[in-house]
XYZ file of C-alpha atoms in Angstrom:
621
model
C 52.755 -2.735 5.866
C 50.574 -3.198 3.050
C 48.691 -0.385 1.788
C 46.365 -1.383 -0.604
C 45.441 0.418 -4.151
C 42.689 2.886 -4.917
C 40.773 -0.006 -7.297
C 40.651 -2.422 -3.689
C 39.595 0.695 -1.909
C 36.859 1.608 -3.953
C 35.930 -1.605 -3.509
C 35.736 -2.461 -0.033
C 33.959 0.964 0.746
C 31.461 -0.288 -2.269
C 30.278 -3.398 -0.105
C 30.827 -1.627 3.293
C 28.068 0.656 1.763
C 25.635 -2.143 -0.261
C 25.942 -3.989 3.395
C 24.910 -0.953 5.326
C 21.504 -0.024 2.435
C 20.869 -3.534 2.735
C 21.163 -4.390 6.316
C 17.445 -6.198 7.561
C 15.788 -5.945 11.070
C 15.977 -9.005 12.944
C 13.328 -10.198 14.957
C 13.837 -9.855 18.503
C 10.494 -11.791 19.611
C 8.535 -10.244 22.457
C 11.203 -8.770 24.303
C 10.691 -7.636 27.780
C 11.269 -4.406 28.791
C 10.772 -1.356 31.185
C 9.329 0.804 28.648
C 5.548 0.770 28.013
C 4.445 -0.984 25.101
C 1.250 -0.055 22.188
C -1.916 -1.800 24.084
C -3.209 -4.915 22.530
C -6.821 -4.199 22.365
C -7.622 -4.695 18.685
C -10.463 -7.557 18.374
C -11.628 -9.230 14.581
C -14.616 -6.880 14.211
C -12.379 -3.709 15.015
C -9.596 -4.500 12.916
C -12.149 -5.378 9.994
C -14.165 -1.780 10.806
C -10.711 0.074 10.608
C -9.809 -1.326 7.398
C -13.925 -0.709 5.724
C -13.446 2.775 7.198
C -10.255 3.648 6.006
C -11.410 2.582 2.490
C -15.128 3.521 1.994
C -15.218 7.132 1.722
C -17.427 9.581 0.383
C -16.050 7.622 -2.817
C -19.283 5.601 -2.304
C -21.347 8.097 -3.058
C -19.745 9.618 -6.103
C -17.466 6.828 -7.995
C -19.933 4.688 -9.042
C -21.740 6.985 -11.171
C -18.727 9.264 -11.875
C -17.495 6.216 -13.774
C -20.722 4.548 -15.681
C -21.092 8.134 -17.348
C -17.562 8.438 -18.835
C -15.829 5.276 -19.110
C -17.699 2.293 -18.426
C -22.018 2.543 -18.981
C -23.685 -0.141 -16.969
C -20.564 -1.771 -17.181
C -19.241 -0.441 -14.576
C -20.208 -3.313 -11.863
C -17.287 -4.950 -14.094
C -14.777 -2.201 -13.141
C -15.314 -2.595 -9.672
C -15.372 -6.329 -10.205
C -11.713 -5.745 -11.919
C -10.604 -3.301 -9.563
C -11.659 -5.282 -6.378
C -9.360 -8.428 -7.587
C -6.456 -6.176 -8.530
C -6.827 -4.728 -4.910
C -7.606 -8.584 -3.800
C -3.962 -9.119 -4.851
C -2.409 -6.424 -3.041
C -4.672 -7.290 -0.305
C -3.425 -10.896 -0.152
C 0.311 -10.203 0.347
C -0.378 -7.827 3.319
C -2.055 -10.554 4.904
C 0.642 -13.199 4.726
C 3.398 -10.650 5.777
C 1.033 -9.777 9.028
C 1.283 -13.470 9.465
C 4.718 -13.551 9.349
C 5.507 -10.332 10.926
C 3.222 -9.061 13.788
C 4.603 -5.971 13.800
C 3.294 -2.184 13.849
C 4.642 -0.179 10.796
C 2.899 -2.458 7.563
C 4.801 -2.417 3.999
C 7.631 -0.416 6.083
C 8.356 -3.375 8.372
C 7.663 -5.843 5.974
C 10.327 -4.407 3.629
C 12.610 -3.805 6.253
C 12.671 -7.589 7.063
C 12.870 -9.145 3.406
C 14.501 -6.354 1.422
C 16.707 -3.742 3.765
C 17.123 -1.002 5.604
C 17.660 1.483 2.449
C 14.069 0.390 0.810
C 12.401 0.278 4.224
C 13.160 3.717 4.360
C 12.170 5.265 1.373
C 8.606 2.803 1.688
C 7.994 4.637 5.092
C 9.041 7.869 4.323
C 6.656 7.732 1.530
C 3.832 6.110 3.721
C 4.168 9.383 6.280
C 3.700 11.664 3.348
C 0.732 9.389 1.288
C -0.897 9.058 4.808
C -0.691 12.763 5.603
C -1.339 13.628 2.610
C -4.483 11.546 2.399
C -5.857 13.136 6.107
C -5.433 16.652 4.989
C -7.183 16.051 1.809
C -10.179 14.228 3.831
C -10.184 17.535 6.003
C -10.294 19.753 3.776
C -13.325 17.897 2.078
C -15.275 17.190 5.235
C -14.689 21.072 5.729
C -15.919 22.146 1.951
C -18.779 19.485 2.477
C -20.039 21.247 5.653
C -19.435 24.662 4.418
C -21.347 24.076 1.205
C -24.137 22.788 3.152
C -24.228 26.083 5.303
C -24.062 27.979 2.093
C -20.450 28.796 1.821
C -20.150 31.096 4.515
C -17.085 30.082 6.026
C -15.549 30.460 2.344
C -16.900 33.782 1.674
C -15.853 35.567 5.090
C -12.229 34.373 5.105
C -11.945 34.965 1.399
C -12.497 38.392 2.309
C -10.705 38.780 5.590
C -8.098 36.105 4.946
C -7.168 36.093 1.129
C -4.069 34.093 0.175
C -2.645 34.838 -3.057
C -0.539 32.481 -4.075
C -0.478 29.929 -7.038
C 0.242 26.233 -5.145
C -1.823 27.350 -2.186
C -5.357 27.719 -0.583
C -7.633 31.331 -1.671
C -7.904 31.355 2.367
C -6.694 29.533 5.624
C -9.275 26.405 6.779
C -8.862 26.563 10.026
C -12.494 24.416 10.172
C -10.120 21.554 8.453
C -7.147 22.009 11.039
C -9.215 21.936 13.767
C -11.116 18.650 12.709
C -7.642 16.896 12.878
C -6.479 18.501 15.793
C -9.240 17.320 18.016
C -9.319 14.094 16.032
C -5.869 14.181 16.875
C -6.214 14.063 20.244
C -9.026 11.864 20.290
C -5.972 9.680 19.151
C -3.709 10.068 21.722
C -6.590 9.297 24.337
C -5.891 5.544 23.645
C -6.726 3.068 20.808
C -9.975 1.155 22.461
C -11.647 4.471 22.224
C -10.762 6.099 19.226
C -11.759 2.340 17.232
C -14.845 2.589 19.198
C -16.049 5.606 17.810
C -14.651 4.437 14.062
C -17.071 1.160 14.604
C -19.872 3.859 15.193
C -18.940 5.815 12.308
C -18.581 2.737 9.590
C -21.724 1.232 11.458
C -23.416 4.587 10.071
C -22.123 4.917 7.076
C -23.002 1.193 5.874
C -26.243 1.895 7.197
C -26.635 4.285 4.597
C -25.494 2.734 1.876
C -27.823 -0.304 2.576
C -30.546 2.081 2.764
C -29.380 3.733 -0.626
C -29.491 0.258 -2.035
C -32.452 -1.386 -0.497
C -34.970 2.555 -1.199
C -33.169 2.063 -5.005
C -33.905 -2.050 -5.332
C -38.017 -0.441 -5.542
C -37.345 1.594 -9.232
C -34.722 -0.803 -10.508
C -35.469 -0.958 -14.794
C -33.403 -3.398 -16.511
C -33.961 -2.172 -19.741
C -31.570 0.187 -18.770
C -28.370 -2.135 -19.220
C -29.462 -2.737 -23.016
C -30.491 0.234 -24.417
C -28.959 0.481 -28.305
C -27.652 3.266 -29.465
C -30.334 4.152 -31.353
C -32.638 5.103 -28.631
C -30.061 7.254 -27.008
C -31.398 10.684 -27.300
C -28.890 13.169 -29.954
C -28.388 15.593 -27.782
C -26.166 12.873 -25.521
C -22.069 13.594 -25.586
C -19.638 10.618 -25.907
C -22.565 8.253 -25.418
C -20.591 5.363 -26.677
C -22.583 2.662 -28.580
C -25.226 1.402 -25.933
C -26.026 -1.635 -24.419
C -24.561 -3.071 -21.714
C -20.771 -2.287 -23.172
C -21.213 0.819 -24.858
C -17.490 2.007 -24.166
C -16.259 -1.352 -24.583
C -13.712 -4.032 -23.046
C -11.146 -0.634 -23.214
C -13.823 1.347 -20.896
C -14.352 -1.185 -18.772
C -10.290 -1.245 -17.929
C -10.448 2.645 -17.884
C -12.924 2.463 -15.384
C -11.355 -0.491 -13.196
C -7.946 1.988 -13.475
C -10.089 4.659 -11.465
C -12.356 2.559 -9.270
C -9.442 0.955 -7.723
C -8.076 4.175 -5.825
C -11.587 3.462 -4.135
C -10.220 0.294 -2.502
C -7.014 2.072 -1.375
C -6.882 2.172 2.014
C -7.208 -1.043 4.068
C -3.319 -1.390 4.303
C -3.699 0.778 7.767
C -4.894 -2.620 9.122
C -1.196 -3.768 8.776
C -0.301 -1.019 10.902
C -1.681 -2.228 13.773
C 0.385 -5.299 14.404
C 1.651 -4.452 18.047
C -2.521 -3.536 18.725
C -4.251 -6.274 17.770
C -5.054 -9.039 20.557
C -4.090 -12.067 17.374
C -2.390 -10.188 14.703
C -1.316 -13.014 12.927
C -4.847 -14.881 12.498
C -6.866 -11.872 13.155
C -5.343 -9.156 10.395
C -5.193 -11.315 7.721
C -8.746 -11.832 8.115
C -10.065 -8.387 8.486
C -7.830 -7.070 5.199
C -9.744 -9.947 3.119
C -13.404 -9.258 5.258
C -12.385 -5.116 4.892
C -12.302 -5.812 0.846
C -14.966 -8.117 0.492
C -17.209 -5.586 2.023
C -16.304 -2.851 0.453
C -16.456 -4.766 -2.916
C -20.258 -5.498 -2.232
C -20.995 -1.775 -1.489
C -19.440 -0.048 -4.336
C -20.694 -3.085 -6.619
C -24.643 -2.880 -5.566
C -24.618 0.695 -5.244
C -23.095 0.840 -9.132
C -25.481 -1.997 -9.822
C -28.750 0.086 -8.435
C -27.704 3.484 -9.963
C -27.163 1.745 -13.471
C -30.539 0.034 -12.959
C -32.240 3.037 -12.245
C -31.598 5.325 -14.631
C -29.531 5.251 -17.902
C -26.036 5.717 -17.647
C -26.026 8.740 -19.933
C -27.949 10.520 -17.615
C -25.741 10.151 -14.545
C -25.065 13.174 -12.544
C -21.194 12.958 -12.686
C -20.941 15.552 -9.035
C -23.829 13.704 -7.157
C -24.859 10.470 -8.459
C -27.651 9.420 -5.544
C -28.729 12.702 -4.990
C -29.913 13.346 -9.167
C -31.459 9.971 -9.075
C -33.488 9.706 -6.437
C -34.456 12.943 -7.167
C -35.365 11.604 -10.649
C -37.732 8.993 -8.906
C -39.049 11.387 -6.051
C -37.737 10.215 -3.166
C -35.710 13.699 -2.542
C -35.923 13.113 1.555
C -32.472 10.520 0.379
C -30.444 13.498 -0.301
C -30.453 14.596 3.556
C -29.545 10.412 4.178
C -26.924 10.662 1.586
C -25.294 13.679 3.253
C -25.219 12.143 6.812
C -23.561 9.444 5.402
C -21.027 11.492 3.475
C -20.177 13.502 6.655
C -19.856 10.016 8.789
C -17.691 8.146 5.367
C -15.431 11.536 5.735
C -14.872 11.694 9.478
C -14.522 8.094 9.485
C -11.739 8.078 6.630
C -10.422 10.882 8.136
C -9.957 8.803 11.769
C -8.525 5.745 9.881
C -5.903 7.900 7.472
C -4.769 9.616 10.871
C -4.797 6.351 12.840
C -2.098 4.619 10.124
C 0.312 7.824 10.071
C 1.832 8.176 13.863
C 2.083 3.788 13.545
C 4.509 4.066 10.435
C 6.420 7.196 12.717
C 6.573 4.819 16.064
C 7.728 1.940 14.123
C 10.490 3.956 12.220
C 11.587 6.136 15.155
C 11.806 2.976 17.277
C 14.739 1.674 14.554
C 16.418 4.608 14.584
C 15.390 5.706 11.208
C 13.658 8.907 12.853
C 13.792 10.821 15.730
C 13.712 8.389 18.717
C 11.450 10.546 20.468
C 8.486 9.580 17.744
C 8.732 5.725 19.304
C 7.519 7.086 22.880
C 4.582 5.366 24.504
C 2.428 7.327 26.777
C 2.416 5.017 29.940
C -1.007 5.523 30.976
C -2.953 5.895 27.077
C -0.136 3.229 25.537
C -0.327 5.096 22.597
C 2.326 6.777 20.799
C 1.450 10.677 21.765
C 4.467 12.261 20.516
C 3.896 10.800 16.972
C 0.390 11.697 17.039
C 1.043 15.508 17.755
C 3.793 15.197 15.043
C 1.340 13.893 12.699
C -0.997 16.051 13.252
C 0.167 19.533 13.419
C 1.804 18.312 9.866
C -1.507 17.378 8.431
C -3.338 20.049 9.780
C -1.494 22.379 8.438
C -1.585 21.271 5.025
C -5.040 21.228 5.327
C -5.557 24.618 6.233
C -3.069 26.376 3.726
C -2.780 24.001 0.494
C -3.977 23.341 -2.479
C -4.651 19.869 -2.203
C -5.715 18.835 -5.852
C -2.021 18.739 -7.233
C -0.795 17.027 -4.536
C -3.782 14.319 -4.475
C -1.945 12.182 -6.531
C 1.436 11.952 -4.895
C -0.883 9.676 -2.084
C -1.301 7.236 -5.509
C 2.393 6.879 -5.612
C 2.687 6.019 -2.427
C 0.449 3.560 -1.919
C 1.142 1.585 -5.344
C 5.005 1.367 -4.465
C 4.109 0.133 -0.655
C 1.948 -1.922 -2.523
C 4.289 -3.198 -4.945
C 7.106 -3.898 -2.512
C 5.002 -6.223 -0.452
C 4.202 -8.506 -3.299
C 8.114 -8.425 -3.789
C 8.631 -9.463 -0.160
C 6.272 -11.837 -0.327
C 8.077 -13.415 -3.455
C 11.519 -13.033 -1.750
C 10.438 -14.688 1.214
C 8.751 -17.834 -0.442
C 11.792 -18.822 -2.546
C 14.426 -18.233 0.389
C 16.372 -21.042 1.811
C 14.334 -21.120 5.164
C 17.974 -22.313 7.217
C 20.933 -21.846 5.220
C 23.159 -22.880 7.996
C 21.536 -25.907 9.379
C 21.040 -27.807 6.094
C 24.180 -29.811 5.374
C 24.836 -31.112 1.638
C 23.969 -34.353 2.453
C 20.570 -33.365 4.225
C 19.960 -31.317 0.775
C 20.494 -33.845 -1.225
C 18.242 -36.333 0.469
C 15.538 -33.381 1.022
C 15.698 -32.405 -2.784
C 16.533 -36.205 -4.074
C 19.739 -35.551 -5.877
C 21.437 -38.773 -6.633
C 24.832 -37.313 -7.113
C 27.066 -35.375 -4.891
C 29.715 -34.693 -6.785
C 28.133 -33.325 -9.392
C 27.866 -29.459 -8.436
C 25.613 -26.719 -10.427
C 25.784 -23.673 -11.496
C 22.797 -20.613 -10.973
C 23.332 -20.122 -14.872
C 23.196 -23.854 -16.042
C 19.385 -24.033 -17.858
C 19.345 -27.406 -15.204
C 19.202 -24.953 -12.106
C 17.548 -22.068 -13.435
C 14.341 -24.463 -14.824
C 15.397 -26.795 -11.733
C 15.469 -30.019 -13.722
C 16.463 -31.536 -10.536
C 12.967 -31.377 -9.499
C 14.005 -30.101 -6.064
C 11.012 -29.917 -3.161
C 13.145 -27.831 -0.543
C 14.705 -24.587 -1.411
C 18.569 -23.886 -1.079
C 20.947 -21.392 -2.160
C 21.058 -22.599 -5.804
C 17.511 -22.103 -5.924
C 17.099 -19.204 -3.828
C 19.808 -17.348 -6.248
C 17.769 -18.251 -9.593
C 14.746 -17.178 -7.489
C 16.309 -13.648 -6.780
C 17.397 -12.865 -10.080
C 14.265 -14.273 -12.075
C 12.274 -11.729 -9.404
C 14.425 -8.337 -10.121
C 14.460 -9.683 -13.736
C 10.307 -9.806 -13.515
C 10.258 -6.458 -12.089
C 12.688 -4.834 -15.001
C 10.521 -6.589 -17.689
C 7.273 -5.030 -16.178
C 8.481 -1.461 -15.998
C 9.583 -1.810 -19.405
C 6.230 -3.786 -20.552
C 3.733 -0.865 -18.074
C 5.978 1.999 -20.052
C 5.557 0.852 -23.549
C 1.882 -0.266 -22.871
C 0.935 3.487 -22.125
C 3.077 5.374 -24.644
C 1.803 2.599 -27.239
C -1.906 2.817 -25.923
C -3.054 5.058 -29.247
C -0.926 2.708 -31.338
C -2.310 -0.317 -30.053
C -6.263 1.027 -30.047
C -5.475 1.958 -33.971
C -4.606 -1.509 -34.299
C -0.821 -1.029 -35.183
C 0.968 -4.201 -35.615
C 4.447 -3.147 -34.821
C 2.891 -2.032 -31.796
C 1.133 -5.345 -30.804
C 4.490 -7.191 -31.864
C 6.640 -5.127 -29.272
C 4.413 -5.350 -26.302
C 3.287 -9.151 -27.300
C 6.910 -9.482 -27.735
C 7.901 -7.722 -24.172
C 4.934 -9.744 -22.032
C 6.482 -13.035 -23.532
C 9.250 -12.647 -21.884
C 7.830 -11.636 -18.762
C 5.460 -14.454 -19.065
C 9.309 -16.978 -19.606
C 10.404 -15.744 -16.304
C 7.064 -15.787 -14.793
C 7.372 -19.610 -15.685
C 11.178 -19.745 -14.020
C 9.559 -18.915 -11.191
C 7.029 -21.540 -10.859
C 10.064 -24.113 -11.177
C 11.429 -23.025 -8.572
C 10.911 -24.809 -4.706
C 9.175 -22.634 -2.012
C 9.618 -22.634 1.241
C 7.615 -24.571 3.333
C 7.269 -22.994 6.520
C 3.526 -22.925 8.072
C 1.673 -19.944 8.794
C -1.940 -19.062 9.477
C -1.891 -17.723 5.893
C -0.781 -17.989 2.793
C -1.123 -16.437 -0.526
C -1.999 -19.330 -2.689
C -1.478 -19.447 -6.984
C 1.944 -17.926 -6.202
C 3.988 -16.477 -8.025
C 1.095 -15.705 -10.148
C -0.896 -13.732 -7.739
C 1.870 -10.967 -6.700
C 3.042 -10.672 -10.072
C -0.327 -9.973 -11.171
C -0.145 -6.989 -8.144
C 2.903 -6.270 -9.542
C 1.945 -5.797 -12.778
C -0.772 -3.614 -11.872
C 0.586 -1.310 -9.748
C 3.165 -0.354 -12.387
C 1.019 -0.010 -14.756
C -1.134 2.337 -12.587
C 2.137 3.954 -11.409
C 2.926 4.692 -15.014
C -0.557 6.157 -16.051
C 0.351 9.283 -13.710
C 1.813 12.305 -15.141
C 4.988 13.670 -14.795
C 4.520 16.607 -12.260
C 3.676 13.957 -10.071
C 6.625 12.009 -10.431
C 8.738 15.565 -10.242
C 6.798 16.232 -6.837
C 7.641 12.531 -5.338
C 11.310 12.814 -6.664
C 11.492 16.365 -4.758
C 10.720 14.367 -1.393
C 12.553 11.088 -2.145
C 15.324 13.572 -2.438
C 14.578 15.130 1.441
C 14.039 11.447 2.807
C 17.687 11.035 1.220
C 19.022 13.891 3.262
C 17.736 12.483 6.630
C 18.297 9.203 5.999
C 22.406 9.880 5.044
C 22.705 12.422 7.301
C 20.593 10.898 10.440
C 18.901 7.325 10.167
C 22.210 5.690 9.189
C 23.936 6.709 12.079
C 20.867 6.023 14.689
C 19.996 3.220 13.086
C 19.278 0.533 15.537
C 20.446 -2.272 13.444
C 23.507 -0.290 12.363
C 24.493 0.137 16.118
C 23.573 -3.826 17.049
C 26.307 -4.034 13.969
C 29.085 -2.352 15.192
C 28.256 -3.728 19.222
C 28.954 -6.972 17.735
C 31.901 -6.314 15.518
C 33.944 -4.507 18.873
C 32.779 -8.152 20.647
C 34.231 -10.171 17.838
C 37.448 -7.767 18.035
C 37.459 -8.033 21.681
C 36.970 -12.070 21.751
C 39.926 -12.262 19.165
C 41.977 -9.786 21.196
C 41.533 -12.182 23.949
C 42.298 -15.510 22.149
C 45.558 -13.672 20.827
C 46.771 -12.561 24.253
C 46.070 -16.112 25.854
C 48.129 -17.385 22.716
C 50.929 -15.204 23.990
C 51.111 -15.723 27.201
C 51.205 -19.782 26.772
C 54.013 -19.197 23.827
């Protein structure tokens, strides 16, 4: 008997491990089964109204001026501009991967296909926490909004009858907030056709209002306003830049695209309905790009009217509409504007809740959580369990925290989900389509090699810049692919890290500084260029990004560079629950998982089968 060393056994329980963290979900196709199934109810114009709610917020109301007073000026129809092609990118990779994979559970799925099981997880569990986290935080708002208008009431008596005292949490309990999801909660669980219907109703309101913001505004437009020079700007001003049109500059105009784009954060719940949509894969990727484009026109003419209306030094930073329509004397808009705050936050609040039981179902359904989260309700078809779940956790952060530390967590979130669909996306293009079925010789006519016998290396500078001038994608390629991808990503953290610890430097005009990061996006820019060598695959769908790679390494790029702008505490906070998704998924989704147990079913087969062969060898010896 051979009992093999400590080095070989280290080794084998190495790749027994990287197989397990790396093990994908294979499509099974519509299989049919006894168990009820999400309903398939989800037309164009719903899906698109899901993703517009989701998104436009009370943001609409607030960013636009928020932004022209302290980073941008009248520029700031450029930051949105910016911000709505950066989110265009993102926005773009969901909707190929929900043509490829019609499937309820968005990046979590997606990444679960291309990458593995190990970064499925950690994408989901951090989709259930920037989701929840985003629905509490809507609450609470909707619930300060109301009270405020009542004249703090609600504050004041449970201040006084209530009083928390503690640091990290809320002065009092909101149960006005908890409530609000509860019954929204339910209003869930009654089934999907009527919870979108009364989302459409909501968005249908709230874009009525900002077209009436716009159209009332259009009337005391003054474009003198976008080109007033600094010496007409009144002393008494602070940080009014340098006027005109620009007066924070090119670098204000990026400041400002860095903040608008959190307002186009949200239409990714449209990939969650996959297994609710009546054509998922024509129908979603068209209401993600419809979702954006509309929300791109409302913040832009609502930043464009506000600009044009009054200077942008004398922009109410709290209540934007509201101080400049008072300005002009229409002061009947500030009653419009809060109807169609109180509709933007119930209707974000639907949407955020909507996306968070979805990403539960899909994961409990694998294995990865509690099975009992993947439960359809026979006669709603909607996933009840993971909608009571969901919200009892929400609403009871909404009642007892402190949101505004914990606001930013929901930015890490969605930038990583974000990040690791444009790496899908990549993965998937540059992958040998059908590894198995391709002979050499098919290869080589496919890719026009005129030599067999000569074979290549992945590190010869013939494959990695595919001098061949292959059309079709095989290993070789799909290995160079691989690397150049991870090698991409590496570059970019470094290139997003020295960027903002260099940002001073670089302003100042250092030229060690320019050097280092001209230096570091060269490189990036090399592989970047590997990348476009390489053959993709050709497989049709009803979409496709198109300029790629450049596209998703542009969302890349982004992403971590907006991931590295946050602060540390926020990073310490998303480590703390990367670290408790660790502890389930060791101690619970690895041995549920679904995949993992399809694994070993088919290893005891192949055992058995060989078991068999070897006795019928027997028996005829």
């Amino acid at each position: 008997m051979v009992i093999p060393n400590a080095q070989q056994l280290v080794k084998n329980q190495t790749i027994k491990l990287a197989k397990v963290l790396t093990r994908k979900k294979r499509d099974e196709g519509d299989v049919t089964s006894s168990e009820p199934k999400l309903a398939r109810v989800l037309g164009l114009a719903d899906l698109t109204f899901l993703g517009v709610g989701s998104t436009l917020g009370v943001g609409v109301y607030v960013l636009a001026g928020a932004v022209a007073r302290t980073n941008a000026g009248p520029a700031v129809t450029l930051s949105f501009l910016v911000a709505a092609i950066a989110s265009a990118f993102a926005g773009l990779c969901y909707a190929e991967f929900a043509a490829r994979v019609p499937k309820a559970g968005s990046a979590y799925v997606y990444s679960y296909v291309t990458v593995g099981e190990l970064a499925a997880f950690i994408i989901g569990w951090n989709l259930i926490l920037e989701y929840v986290i985003g629905t509490a935080s809507v609450a609470r708002a909707l619930s300060n909004y109301i009270d405020n208008l009542a004249g703090n009431v609600m504050q004041s008596a449970l201040k006084e009858a209530l009083p928390i005292n503690v640091s990290f949490l809320s002065p009092y309990p909101d149960f006005l907030s908890c409530g609000v999801v509860l019954i929204l909660s339910m209003l869930l669980a009654w089934g999907v056709k009527e919870s979108t219907a009364l989302n459409n109703c909501f968005t249908v309101v709230n874009l009525l209002t900002v077209l009436t913001v716009i159209v009332a505004g259009s009337f005391f437009v003054d474009f003198t306003n976008w080109s007033i020079p600094k010496s007409s700007i009144p002393s008494t001003v602070e940080n009014p830049g340098n006027g005109g049109f620009l007066p924070f500059g090119i670098t204000g105009v990026m400041a400002g695209a860095a903040k608008c784009f959190y307002g186009f954060v949200g239409f990714d719940c449209v990939a969650t309905t996959g297994e609710e949509a009546k054509n998922p894969k024509k129908d979603i990727p068209l209401a993600i790009i419809m979702s954006l484009i509309i929300i791109f026109l409302a913040y832009f003419s609502i930043a464009t009217v506000l600009t044009l209306m009054l200077p942008y030094y004398e922009q109410d930073v709290m209540a934007p509409i509201v101080y400049v329509f008072e300005k002009v004397g229409l002061n009947y808009i500030r009653y419009m504007v809060s109807v169609g705050a109180i509709f933007a936050l119930c209707t974000s609040l639907l949407c955020g809740m909507f996306a968070t039981p979805r990403i539960m179902y899909a994961m409990g359904y694998d294995g990865l959580l509690v099975k009992q989260l993947s439960k359809i309700q026979r006669t709603t078809r909607t996933p009840v369990i993971a909608i009571f779940y969901a919200g009892i956790f929400s609403g009871i952060m909404a009642a007892i925290f402190d949101l505004d530390q914990l606001i930013d967590m929901m930015s890490i979130g969605t930038l990583l989900a974000y990040t690791i669909v444009a790496i899908c996306v990549l993965i998937l293009r540059y992958r040998d389509p059908e590894p198995v079925v391709f002979d050499h010789p098919m290869m080589e006519r496919q890719n026009g090699v005129p030599k067999p016998e000569i074979i290549e290396t992945a590190g010869s500078l013939r494959t990695v810049f595919n001098l061949n001038m292959n059309k079709y994608p095989n290993k070789s390629t799909e290995t160079v692919a691989i690397w150049a991808i991870f090698a991409f990503i590496a570059t970019v953290i470094v290139f997003c890290i020295t960027l903002v610890q260099l940002e001073d430097s670089l302003g100042d005009g250092m030229a060690w500084a320019i050097i280092t990061v001209a230096v570091i996006g060269a490189v990036a820019l090399i592989i970047v260029f590997v990348l476009c060598r390489q053959p993709q695959s050709q497989a049709k769908l009803s979409f496709k990004v198109p300029c790629l790679p450049m596209l998703p390494c542009l969302s890349i790029l982004m992403n971590f560079y907006l991931m590295a702008k946050l602060d540390l505490h926020t990073w310490i906070r998303f480590g703390i629950w990367l670290f408790i998704g660790m502890l389930v998924y060791i101690f619970y989704s690895i041995p549920h998982s679904v995949e993992g147990i399809k694994d070993k079913m088919a290893k005891q087969e192949r055992t058995k089968h060989f078991n068999i062969n070897a006795t019928s060898e027997d028996i005829k010896l």
